[in-house]
Short mmCIF file of C-alpha atoms in Angstrom, two decimals:
data_model
loop_
_atom_site.label_atom_id
_atom_site.label_comp_id
_atom_site.label_asym_id
_atom_site.label_seq_id
_atom_site.Cartn_x
_atom_site.Cartn_y
_atom_site.Cartn_z
CA MET M 1 6.14 17.86 26.25
CA SER M 2 7.03 21.87 27.40
CA GLU M 3 6.59 24.20 24.48
CA GLU M 4 8.36 26.64 23.27
CA PRO M 5 6.97 29.56 21.20
CA GLU M 6 8.82 29.77 17.53
CA GLU M 7 9.12 31.81 15.71
CA GLY M 8 6.55 33.92 14.08
CA GLY M 9 4.72 33.33 16.50
CA ARG M 10 4.21 29.66 15.94
CA ILE M 11 4.09 26.84 18.68
CA PHE M 12 5.70 23.21 18.15
CA PHE M 13 4.74 20.09 19.40
CA SER M 14 5.11 16.54 19.64
CA ASN M 15 2.57 15.20 21.59
CA ILE M 16 -1.43 12.88 19.99
CA GLY M 17 -3.20 14.13 22.86
CA ARG M 18 -3.14 17.75 22.38
CA SER M 19 -6.16 19.55 19.32
CA MET M 20 -4.94 19.85 16.52
CA GLU M 21 -7.30 21.82 15.25
CA LEU M 22 -6.45 24.31 17.27
CA GLU M 23 -1.73 24.64 16.24
CA ASP M 24 -0.75 27.16 12.75
CA GLU M 25 2.21 24.47 13.00
CA ILE M 26 2.01 20.46 13.94
CA GLN M 27 5.55 18.42 13.87
CA LEU M 28 4.55 14.38 14.43
CA THR M 29 7.19 11.39 14.54
CA SER M 30 5.93 8.72 12.25
CA VAL M 31 6.92 5.09 12.12
CA GLY M 32 6.03 2.72 8.99
CA ILE M 33 7.01 -0.51 9.01
CA ASP M 34 6.60 -3.12 6.31
CA ILE M 35 6.46 -7.38 7.22
CA GLY M 36 7.43 -8.98 4.15
CA SER M 37 7.57 -12.34 3.43
CA SER M 38 10.74 -12.01 3.00
CA THR M 39 13.04 -9.10 4.95
CA SER M 40 11.37 -6.88 7.57
CA HIS M 41 12.29 -3.51 8.44
CA LEU M 42 11.69 0.24 9.68
CA ALA M 43 11.90 3.74 9.25
CA PHE M 44 11.13 7.11 11.36
CA SER M 45 10.46 10.48 10.21
CA ARG M 46 9.29 13.89 11.89
CA ILE M 47 7.36 15.35 9.47
CA VAL M 48 5.87 19.80 10.05
CA LEU M 49 2.92 20.67 8.68
CA GLU M 50 1.20 23.43 7.99
CA ARG M 51 -2.87 25.25 8.24
CA LEU M 52 -3.38 26.15 5.17
CA ASP M 53 -6.81 27.60 5.45
CA THR M 54 -9.45 23.86 6.96
CA ARG M 55 -5.90 21.62 5.71
CA TYR M 56 -2.70 20.94 7.35
CA MET M 57 -0.45 20.59 4.89
CA VAL M 58 3.23 18.30 4.66
CA VAL M 59 5.61 21.20 4.25
CA GLU M 60 9.14 19.75 5.96
CA ARG M 61 9.82 15.82 6.12
CA THR M 62 12.79 14.34 7.71
CA LEU M 63 14.41 10.66 7.27
CA LEU M 64 15.35 10.37 11.91
CA HIS M 65 16.62 6.60 11.23
CA GLN M 66 16.21 3.77 8.69
CA SER M 67 16.04 -0.22 10.63
CA ASP M 68 18.28 -2.61 9.67
CA VAL M 69 16.92 -5.38 7.39
CA LEU M 70 15.78 -8.27 8.68
CA LEU M 71 15.02 -11.71 7.29
CA THR M 72 11.37 -11.97 8.41
CA PRO M 73 10.94 -15.37 10.81
CA TYR M 74 9.10 -18.10 10.80
CA ARG M 75 8.00 -20.68 13.21
CA SER M 76 8.85 -24.12 13.11
CA ASP M 77 5.15 -24.73 11.97
CA ASP M 78 5.70 -21.90 9.63
CA ALA M 79 4.07 -19.46 10.67
CA ILE M 80 5.96 -15.67 11.20
CA ASP M 81 7.50 -15.35 15.01
CA ALA M 82 6.25 -12.72 16.70
CA GLU M 83 9.10 -12.92 19.36
CA THR M 84 12.21 -12.21 17.62
CA LEU M 85 9.98 -9.75 15.05
CA ALA M 86 9.01 -7.97 18.73
CA SER M 87 12.83 -8.46 19.50
CA PHE M 88 14.03 -6.84 15.82
CA PHE M 89 11.36 -4.42 16.31
CA GLU M 90 12.39 -3.04 20.37
CA ALA M 91 16.48 -2.66 19.48
CA GLN M 92 15.75 -0.26 16.05
CA TYR M 93 13.63 2.06 18.53
CA GLU M 94 16.95 2.21 20.31
CA ALA M 95 19.12 2.83 17.88
CA ALA M 96 16.89 5.41 16.77
CA GLY M 97 16.60 6.73 19.88
CA LEU M 98 13.20 6.65 20.41
CA LYS M 99 10.36 4.79 22.34
CA PRO M 100 6.52 3.42 21.10
CA GLU M 101 4.83 6.28 23.51
CA ASP M 102 6.50 8.40 21.54
CA ILE M 103 5.37 7.31 17.90
CA ASP M 104 2.45 10.01 17.34
CA THR M 105 1.62 8.51 13.84
CA GLY M 106 2.70 5.35 11.24
CA ALA M 107 1.13 2.60 9.42
CA LEU M 108 1.92 -0.66 9.09
CA ILE M 109 1.84 -3.24 5.80
CA LEU M 110 2.32 -6.77 6.19
CA THR M 111 2.61 -7.55 2.47
CA GLY M 112 3.49 -11.12 0.20
CA VAL M 113 3.17 -14.17 1.29
CA ALA M 114 3.69 -13.15 5.06
CA VAL M 115 -0.21 -11.80 4.87
CA ARG M 116 -1.20 -15.13 4.02
CA ARG M 117 0.13 -16.67 7.39
CA SER M 118 -2.16 -18.08 9.55
CA ASN M 119 -1.45 -15.51 12.20
CA ALA M 120 -1.27 -12.31 10.45
CA ARG M 121 -3.69 -10.37 11.06
CA ALA M 122 -2.66 -11.04 15.25
CA ILE M 123 0.95 -10.09 14.54
CA GLY M 124 -0.54 -7.25 13.23
CA GLU M 125 -2.72 -5.99 15.88
CA ILE M 126 -0.02 -6.52 18.56
CA PHE M 127 1.95 -3.92 16.85
CA SER M 128 -0.46 -1.74 16.45
CA ALA M 129 -1.33 -1.14 19.51
CA GLN M 130 1.85 -1.32 20.98
CA THR M 131 3.30 1.54 19.25
CA GLY M 132 0.45 4.60 19.08
CA LYS M 133 -2.03 5.47 16.62
CA PHE M 134 -1.29 3.46 14.08
CA VAL M 135 -2.65 2.64 10.15
CA VAL M 136 -2.03 -1.32 9.89
CA VAL M 137 -2.93 -2.60 6.00
CA SER M 138 -2.83 -6.54 5.32
CA ALA M 139 -1.74 -6.01 1.86
CA GLY M 140 -2.66 -8.85 -0.43
CA ASP M 141 -1.51 -8.54 -3.96
CA GLY M 142 -3.75 -5.96 -5.24
CA LEU M 143 -3.01 -3.31 -3.02
CA GLU M 144 0.94 -4.95 -2.24
CA THR M 145 1.09 -3.67 -6.90
CA THR M 146 -0.33 -0.07 -6.43
CA LEU M 147 1.71 0.14 -3.33
CA ALA M 148 4.71 -1.24 -5.21
CA ALA M 149 4.56 1.36 -8.11
CA PHE M 150 4.13 4.30 -6.13
CA GLY M 151 7.07 3.84 -3.48
CA SER M 152 9.20 2.85 -6.38
CA GLY M 153 8.56 6.27 -8.08
CA ALA M 154 7.52 4.42 -11.24
CA VAL M 155 3.54 6.75 -10.77
CA ALA M 156 5.21 10.12 -10.68
CA LEU M 157 7.91 8.59 -14.12
CA SER M 158 4.95 8.25 -16.60
CA GLY M 159 2.99 11.59 -15.42
CA ARG M 160 6.81 13.05 -16.12
CA THR M 161 8.04 11.11 -19.03
CA ARG M 162 4.37 10.96 -20.92
CA GLN M 163 5.76 7.11 -21.09
CA ARG M 164 4.62 3.74 -20.60
CA VAL M 165 6.31 2.35 -17.35
CA LEU M 166 5.98 -1.12 -16.46
CA ASN M 167 7.37 -1.70 -12.86
CA VAL M 168 7.92 -4.84 -11.37
CA ASP M 169 8.39 -6.14 -7.54
CA ILE M 170 9.96 -8.74 -7.20
CA GLY M 171 10.28 -9.81 -4.30
CA GLY M 172 10.69 -13.28 -2.03
CA GLY M 173 7.31 -14.89 -2.25
CA THR M 174 5.27 -13.02 -5.52
CA SER M 175 6.37 -10.21 -8.73
CA LYS M 176 4.33 -7.62 -8.97
CA LEU M 177 3.49 -5.78 -12.34
CA ALA M 178 1.92 -2.25 -12.30
CA LEU M 179 1.69 -0.43 -15.26
CA CYS M 180 1.72 3.30 -15.09
CA GLU M 181 0.98 6.11 -18.15
CA ASN M 182 0.21 9.18 -17.82
CA GLY M 183 0.91 9.69 -13.72
CA ALA M 184 -1.46 6.35 -12.75
CA ILE M 185 -1.87 3.06 -12.70
CA ARG M 186 -3.24 1.45 -15.56
CA HIS M 187 -2.96 -2.06 -14.66
CA ILE M 188 -1.85 -4.24 -12.19
CA SER M 189 -0.95 -7.82 -12.29
CA ALA M 190 0.67 -10.44 -9.88
CA ILE M 191 2.26 -13.88 -10.34
CA ASP M 192 3.35 -16.14 -8.26
CA ILE M 193 7.68 -15.83 -8.29
CA GLY M 194 9.27 -15.21 -5.93
CA ALA M 195 13.60 -14.58 -4.46
CA ARG M 196 12.73 -17.02 -1.52
CA VAL M 197 10.21 -19.29 -2.43
CA VAL M 198 12.98 -21.96 -1.70
CA ALA M 199 15.94 -21.14 0.69
CA PHE M 200 18.21 -22.51 1.97
CA ASP M 201 21.19 -22.42 5.15
CA THR M 202 25.22 -22.14 4.45
CA ASP M 203 24.82 -25.64 3.13
CA ARG M 204 22.76 -25.49 0.83
CA ARG M 205 20.04 -27.54 2.84
CA VAL M 206 16.97 -26.15 2.09
CA THR M 207 15.02 -24.46 4.91
CA ARG M 208 11.86 -23.38 2.96
CA LEU M 209 10.10 -24.65 -0.15
CA GLU M 210 6.90 -22.56 -0.95
CA GLU M 211 3.58 -24.79 -3.11
CA ALA M 212 5.58 -22.62 -6.68
CA GLY M 213 9.30 -23.65 -4.89
CA LYS M 214 7.85 -26.38 -6.02
CA TYR M 215 6.07 -26.94 -8.40
CA PHE M 216 9.35 -24.74 -10.37
CA ALA M 217 11.57 -27.52 -9.26
CA LYS M 218 9.85 -30.09 -11.49
CA GLN M 219 9.87 -27.79 -14.30
CA ALA M 220 12.87 -27.32 -14.27
CA GLY M 221 13.66 -31.20 -13.82
CA VAL M 222 14.88 -30.87 -10.09
CA ALA M 223 14.15 -33.24 -7.26
CA LEU M 224 13.53 -30.35 -4.60
CA THR M 225 12.47 -31.52 -0.71
CA PRO M 226 12.87 -30.19 2.63
CA GLY M 227 16.56 -31.28 3.81
CA ALA M 228 17.87 -31.69 0.17
CA VAL M 229 20.77 -30.12 -1.10
CA LEU M 230 20.70 -27.14 -3.82
CA THR M 231 23.17 -27.30 -6.12
CA PRO M 232 24.50 -23.76 -7.80
CA GLY M 233 23.64 -25.74 -11.01
CA ASP M 234 20.03 -26.15 -10.52
CA ALA M 235 19.49 -22.60 -8.16
CA GLU M 236 20.01 -21.52 -12.11
CA LYS M 237 18.23 -23.85 -13.89
CA LEU M 238 15.00 -23.16 -11.44
CA ALA M 239 16.10 -19.17 -12.02
CA ALA M 240 15.75 -19.45 -15.33
CA SER M 241 12.16 -21.31 -15.53
CA MET M 242 11.11 -18.66 -13.28
CA VAL M 243 12.14 -15.47 -15.45
CA ASP M 244 11.04 -17.45 -18.28
CA HIS M 245 7.02 -16.56 -17.21
CA LEU M 246 8.32 -13.75 -14.87
CA PHE M 247 9.28 -12.04 -18.44
CA GLU M 248 6.56 -13.73 -20.79
CA ALA M 249 4.12 -11.74 -17.49
CA MET M 250 5.87 -9.46 -18.90
CA LYS M 251 4.76 -8.74 -22.09
CA GLY M 252 1.01 -10.02 -21.53
CA GLY M 253 -1.24 -10.59 -23.65
CA ALA M 254 -1.38 -14.72 -24.83
CA MET M 255 0.73 -16.49 -23.04
CA SER M 256 1.54 -20.26 -22.68
CA GLY M 257 -1.17 -22.07 -19.62
CA GLU M 258 1.69 -22.20 -17.16
CA THR M 259 2.12 -19.24 -17.18
CA ALA M 260 -1.07 -18.18 -16.71
CA GLY M 261 -1.86 -20.28 -13.12
CA LEU M 262 1.08 -18.93 -11.93
CA HIS M 263 -1.27 -15.67 -11.69
CA ARG M 264 -2.11 -14.70 -8.63
CA LEU M 265 -4.47 -11.30 -10.77
CA PRO M 266 -5.87 -11.41 -14.02
CA ALA M 267 -2.39 -10.64 -16.24
CA LEU M 268 -1.57 -7.89 -18.10
CA PRO M 269 -3.71 -7.60 -21.25
CA GLU M 270 -2.04 -6.95 -24.85
CA GLY M 271 -1.04 -4.48 -26.24
CA PRO M 272 2.43 -2.17 -26.82
CA PRO M 273 4.96 -2.90 -25.28
CA PRO M 274 6.14 -0.76 -22.10
CA ASP M 275 8.87 2.59 -22.53
CA ILE M 276 10.75 1.77 -19.50
CA VAL M 277 10.60 -0.77 -17.21
CA THR M 278 11.54 -0.17 -13.97
CA ILE M 279 12.43 -2.83 -10.92
CA SER M 280 11.87 -2.95 -7.16
CA GLY M 281 11.69 -5.56 -4.81
CA GLY M 282 14.28 -7.63 -2.83
CA VAL M 283 15.95 -8.88 -6.10
CA SER M 284 16.17 -4.72 -7.03
CA GLU M 285 19.13 -4.59 -4.92
CA PHE M 286 21.23 -7.06 -7.01
CA LEU M 287 20.04 -6.33 -10.67
CA TYR M 288 21.03 -2.36 -9.61
CA SER M 289 24.82 -4.00 -8.63
CA ASP M 290 26.89 -5.57 -9.07
CA SER M 291 27.31 -6.83 -5.56
CA ASN M 292 28.43 -10.91 -4.84
CA ALA M 293 26.03 -11.50 -1.55
CA GLU M 294 24.98 -13.98 -0.79
CA PHE M 295 21.35 -14.72 1.78
CA SER M 296 20.78 -18.10 1.16
CA ASP M 297 17.80 -17.98 -2.16
CA LEU M 298 17.12 -17.38 -5.25
CA GLY M 299 17.21 -13.43 -5.33
CA PRO M 300 21.05 -12.82 -7.45
CA LEU M 301 20.33 -15.65 -10.21
CA LEU M 302 16.74 -14.31 -10.25
CA ALA M 303 18.25 -10.93 -11.10
CA GLN M 304 21.04 -12.66 -13.40
CA GLN M 305 18.28 -13.64 -15.63
CA LEU M 306 16.26 -11.17 -15.56
CA ARG M 307 18.93 -8.75 -16.73
CA LYS M 308 19.94 -11.28 -19.59
CA ARG M 309 17.07 -10.81 -20.67
CA LEU M 310 16.21 -7.51 -20.34
CA ASP M 311 19.03 -6.36 -22.56
CA ASP M 312 17.35 -7.68 -25.22
CA TRP M 313 14.49 -6.74 -24.75
CA ARG M 314 13.28 -3.05 -26.74
CA PRO M 315 12.14 -1.29 -23.55
CA ARG M 316 15.26 1.35 -21.76
CA LEU M 317 15.57 -0.25 -18.18
CA GLU M 318 16.04 2.81 -14.77
CA ARG M 319 16.44 2.56 -11.92
CA PRO M 320 13.85 3.43 -9.32
CA GLU M 321 13.88 5.58 -6.33
CA GLN M 322 12.97 2.99 -4.20
CA GLY M 323 14.48 -0.33 -5.53
CA ILE M 324 13.49 -3.15 -1.53
CA ARG M 325 12.01 -0.03 0.19
CA ALA M 326 9.28 0.17 -2.41
CA THR M 327 6.60 -0.89 -0.83
CA VAL M 328 7.40 0.09 2.81
CA VAL M 329 4.88 3.39 3.68
CA GLY M 330 7.16 6.15 5.79
CA ALA M 331 4.50 7.65 8.14
CA SER M 332 0.84 7.96 7.84
CA GLN M 333 0.37 11.95 7.72
CA TYR M 334 -2.07 13.72 10.10
CA THR M 335 -4.15 16.71 8.52
CA ILE M 336 -7.82 17.33 9.29
CA GLN M 337 -10.88 19.59 7.77
CA VAL M 338 -14.37 20.08 8.59
CA SER M 339 -17.28 19.21 6.77
CA GLY M 340 -19.11 21.35 5.56
CA SER M 341 -23.14 21.23 7.64
CA THR M 342 -25.20 19.97 4.68
CA ILE M 343 -24.60 16.07 5.81
CA PHE M 344 -26.84 12.81 6.42
CA VAL M 345 -25.33 11.51 9.29
CA ARG M 346 -28.33 8.09 10.95
CA PRO M 347 -28.58 6.92 13.18
CA LEU M 348 -26.27 9.28 14.36
CA ASP M 349 -24.70 6.94 17.39
CA ALA M 350 -22.76 5.90 13.89
CA LEU M 351 -20.58 7.46 13.92
CA PRO M 352 -17.26 7.93 15.43
CA VAL M 353 -15.24 5.69 12.50
CA ARG M 354 -11.84 4.96 12.69
CA ASN M 355 -8.64 4.32 10.37
CA VAL M 356 -11.61 3.50 7.76
CA PRO M 357 -9.52 3.75 3.76
CA VAL M 358 -10.36 5.66 1.49
CA ILE M 359 -11.47 5.03 -2.75
CA LYS M 360 -12.16 7.12 -5.74
CA PRO M 361 -12.46 6.25 -8.34
CA ALA M 362 -13.20 8.03 -11.32
CA PHE M 363 -16.19 8.62 -11.18
CA ALA M 364 -18.25 11.08 -15.37
CA PHE M 365 -20.51 13.18 -14.25
CA ASP M 366 -21.63 13.69 -17.49
CA ASP M 367 -25.88 13.75 -18.59
CA ASP M 368 -26.78 11.39 -18.13
CA ILE M 369 -24.78 8.94 -14.32
CA ASP M 370 -24.39 5.65 -16.06
CA ALA M 371 -25.15 3.59 -12.51
CA GLU M 372 -23.28 0.25 -13.76
CA ARG M 373 -20.28 1.54 -14.35
CA ILE M 374 -20.67 3.43 -11.17
CA GLY M 375 -20.92 0.19 -10.11
CA ALA M 376 -18.13 -0.80 -11.81
CA MET M 377 -15.73 1.05 -10.77
CA VAL M 378 -15.58 1.13 -7.04
CA LYS M 379 -16.03 -2.26 -7.46
CA GLU M 380 -12.34 -2.18 -9.32
CA ALA M 381 -11.41 0.33 -7.18
CA LEU M 382 -12.24 -2.64 -4.25
CA VAL M 383 -10.22 -4.89 -5.48
CA ARG M 384 -7.79 -3.32 -6.42
CA LEU M 385 -6.55 -2.31 -2.93
CA ASP M 386 -7.43 -5.08 -1.41
CA LEU M 387 -11.18 -3.96 -0.29
CA THR M 388 -12.90 -6.44 -1.44
CA HIS M 389 -13.32 -9.12 1.72
CA GLY M 390 -15.67 -5.93 3.69
CA ASP M 391 -14.33 -7.15 7.10
CA SER M 392 -14.33 -2.98 7.49
CA PRO M 393 -15.68 0.19 6.56
CA VAL M 394 -14.92 1.72 3.28
CA ALA M 395 -15.22 4.83 2.40
CA ILE M 396 -16.37 6.00 -1.07
CA CYS M 397 -14.59 9.69 -2.05
CA TYR M 398 -16.39 11.79 -5.21
CA GLU M 399 -16.33 14.60 -6.47
CA TRP M 400 -20.08 15.55 -7.53
CA GLN M 401 -19.57 17.75 -10.48
CA GLY M 402 -23.39 18.63 -12.31
CA SER M 403 -26.92 19.23 -11.41
CA ALA M 404 -28.01 17.44 -8.79
CA SER M 405 -31.42 16.01 -10.37
CA TYR M 406 -33.31 13.36 -8.44
CA ARG M 407 -32.46 11.74 -12.00
CA ARG M 408 -28.93 11.90 -11.58
CA LEU M 409 -28.64 11.17 -7.84
CA ASP M 410 -30.30 8.49 -8.65
CA ASP M 411 -28.53 6.67 -11.10
CA PHE M 412 -25.08 7.71 -8.58
CA CYS M 413 -27.02 6.16 -5.77
CA ARG M 414 -27.91 3.28 -7.27
CA GLY M 415 -24.05 2.49 -9.52
CA VAL M 416 -22.30 3.06 -5.62
CA ARG M 417 -25.59 0.97 -3.75
CA GLU M 418 -24.28 -1.88 -6.42
CA GLY M 419 -20.44 -1.78 -5.79
CA LEU M 420 -20.26 -1.33 -2.26
CA SER M 421 -23.48 -4.57 -2.37
CA GLN M 422 -20.62 -7.06 -0.74
CA ILE M 423 -19.11 -3.92 2.07
CA LEU M 424 -22.86 -3.79 3.03
CA ALA M 425 -24.25 -7.34 2.80
CA LYS M 426 -21.30 -8.14 5.97
CA GLY M 427 -23.28 -4.76 7.97
CA GLN M 428 -20.81 -2.30 7.00
CA PRO M 429 -22.23 1.88 7.12
CA LEU M 430 -22.09 3.48 4.35
CA ILE M 431 -20.27 6.15 4.05
CA LEU M 432 -19.17 8.53 1.34
CA VAL M 433 -17.65 11.96 0.92
CA GLY M 434 -17.68 14.60 -1.02
CA ASP M 435 -15.97 18.34 -1.46
CA SER M 436 -19.27 20.01 -2.59
CA ASP M 437 -22.97 21.09 -0.68
CA VAL M 438 -24.53 16.77 -1.92
CA GLY M 439 -23.48 15.10 1.36
CA GLY M 440 -27.46 16.58 2.92
CA LEU M 441 -28.80 15.25 -0.89
CA VAL M 442 -27.45 11.87 -1.18
CA GLY M 443 -27.25 10.55 2.24
CA MET M 444 -31.27 10.57 1.98
CA HIS M 445 -31.45 8.89 -1.09
CA PHE M 446 -30.11 6.04 0.66
CA VAL M 447 -32.16 6.46 3.45
CA SER M 448 -35.13 3.47 2.29
CA ALA M 449 -32.07 1.60 0.28
CA ASP M 450 -32.36 -2.21 0.53
CA GLY M 451 -29.38 -3.39 3.07
CA VAL M 452 -27.71 -0.12 3.66
CA ASN M 453 -28.22 -0.14 7.76
CA SER M 454 -26.22 2.77 8.86
CA ILE M 455 -25.78 5.89 6.90
CA ILE M 456 -22.16 9.12 7.02
CA SER M 457 -22.68 11.27 4.11
CA ILE M 458 -20.34 14.42 4.14
CA ASP M 459 -19.60 16.61 1.98
CA GLY M 460 -16.73 20.16 1.65
CA ILE M 461 -13.34 17.42 2.32
CA LYS M 462 -11.03 16.67 -0.33
CA LEU M 463 -9.46 12.90 -0.11
CA ASP M 464 -7.56 9.96 -1.97
CA GLU M 465 -7.11 7.19 -2.74
CA PHE M 466 -4.63 5.53 0.22
CA ASP M 467 -6.00 7.93 2.64
CA PHE M 468 -7.52 6.25 6.08
CA ILE M 469 -9.66 9.03 8.23
CA ASP M 470 -11.60 8.95 11.31
CA ILE M 471 -14.91 10.71 11.01
CA GLY M 472 -15.73 12.88 14.55
CA ALA M 473 -19.41 12.55 15.59
CA MET M 474 -20.99 16.18 15.24
CA LEU M 475 -20.35 19.14 16.52
CA GLU M 476 -22.86 20.87 18.05
CA THR M 477 -22.12 24.35 17.56
CA SER M 478 -22.43 24.21 13.68
CA GLY M 479 -23.30 20.52 12.79
CA ALA M 480 -21.01 19.53 11.13
CA VAL M 481 -18.01 16.15 11.90
CA PRO M 482 -14.49 17.47 12.32
CA VAL M 483 -12.51 14.47 10.01
CA VAL M 484 -8.92 13.75 10.16
CA ILE M 485 -6.79 12.06 7.83
CA LYS M 486 -3.53 9.76 7.67
CA SER M 487 -2.68 10.09 4.41
CA LEU M 488 0.21 7.00 3.22
CA VAL M 489 3.50 8.63 2.72
CA PHE M 490 6.08 6.87 0.36
CA PRO M 491 9.23 7.41 0.77
CA ASN M 492 11.90 9.03 -1.74
CA MET M 493 14.76 10.20 -3.06
CA GLY M 494 14.73 13.38 -0.77
CA LEU M 495 15.05 11.59 2.56
CA GLY M 496 18.26 9.39 0.89
CA GLN M 497 19.30 5.91 1.14
CA LYS M 498 21.93 3.80 2.72
CA GLY M 499 23.48 -0.10 1.79
CA LEU M 500 20.82 -2.35 3.21
CA GLU M 501 22.40 -6.05 4.40
CA PRO M 502 19.32 -8.26 5.50
CA VAL M 503 20.44 -9.60 9.22
CA GLU M 504 19.71 -13.37 10.18
CA PRO M 505 16.96 -13.42 13.20
CA ALA M 506 18.65 -14.09 16.21
#
């Protein structure tokens, strides 16, 4: 690609083959793809980053193209139809005037019931290979709930208003609940309630019936089997039963055994009601509008029933920044930092590593570090981001405070080792990233630890949750390592929104 000097002597480029360490300003083309249980869609963006000391910061983000919304296609064996999805994505690339080779970075998220299909991971790998340097995330219930809370704007809203905000993301297969306070998520939950647990054709004959759909049909006294006709009256009974359980889950605390049994994550705890409720996900498109559109599922009826409950509940209903696109990750932003030289890597061939997800528990570095509490916080973070399976390494980011005495280091490291026990048991490397110059000391503390096969402990790096990192091989001249950081960037109001009309698979 040709290069042209810009005003101020800077050089723009859009080519992943260039060295980011040598540029003052970087322009990247990115794509975010969401394959959900109900719908699939994507968005293309252009990101401009400028160098600030040892890292790059986003200074501009422009939405280039938002795709149509496709009803996620399934084959007769109930697996995702990868060929139809590929054709849809190809058409959207063409509509955006882009080719896969034009993409510098991106993120592909599989969510809801879609992530539980037999070929879900294979689909992620196929599209990742086609589309360049991707972060590929199979978002289970915990991560999807977290993504929706951030993407809807609920977390930011709780920070701005200093009020308790409950975001309820109602998708095709599940509903995700996140209680937010002071700009952070305090509690998350998920329940088997969604608009497409029952779906039907234009003749109202049932074409899709999930296990949750069978359960609610039985609850509502509706005889329902694939191919049976779902009358409008029976559909309303189903929706009413589903919202009864959903509303009970939204209130938290003590609840019926039936509602408790529908939960996919622990229920919200008992406490004061939220001040604000926001609804995201596909159902939000009906709840906040008077649309009479019909998509052959329970979405409009769920919105109607939920609105009735919310009208009589104390918290005020507000519209989120994003509705159906709350869990779409608009892009992966690349930044780069160079670590400090007080690092520890053993063995040296443990590097490089790529696309490692980051967790950042809110560790308390008191005079006496509580190893048990450290371990519990690591495990909580792994659950929150669906990383307990151990299929990939995980990087723990920490901000060390206080002295680096043997006792404090030992307590911290014992807690980390316990928290990561499931990950380490599968042979994954221990990866720790700190901001101050204790990386070498922390790494050396693990040398004789049982169950730790390889250690990568670096410092001088600033990270956050939702970051993914590449750690390069050690630089011979400095003993440091280059770290490329890919941060999930959520859509916001400034990027614009457009009417969403799902299209049937061709």
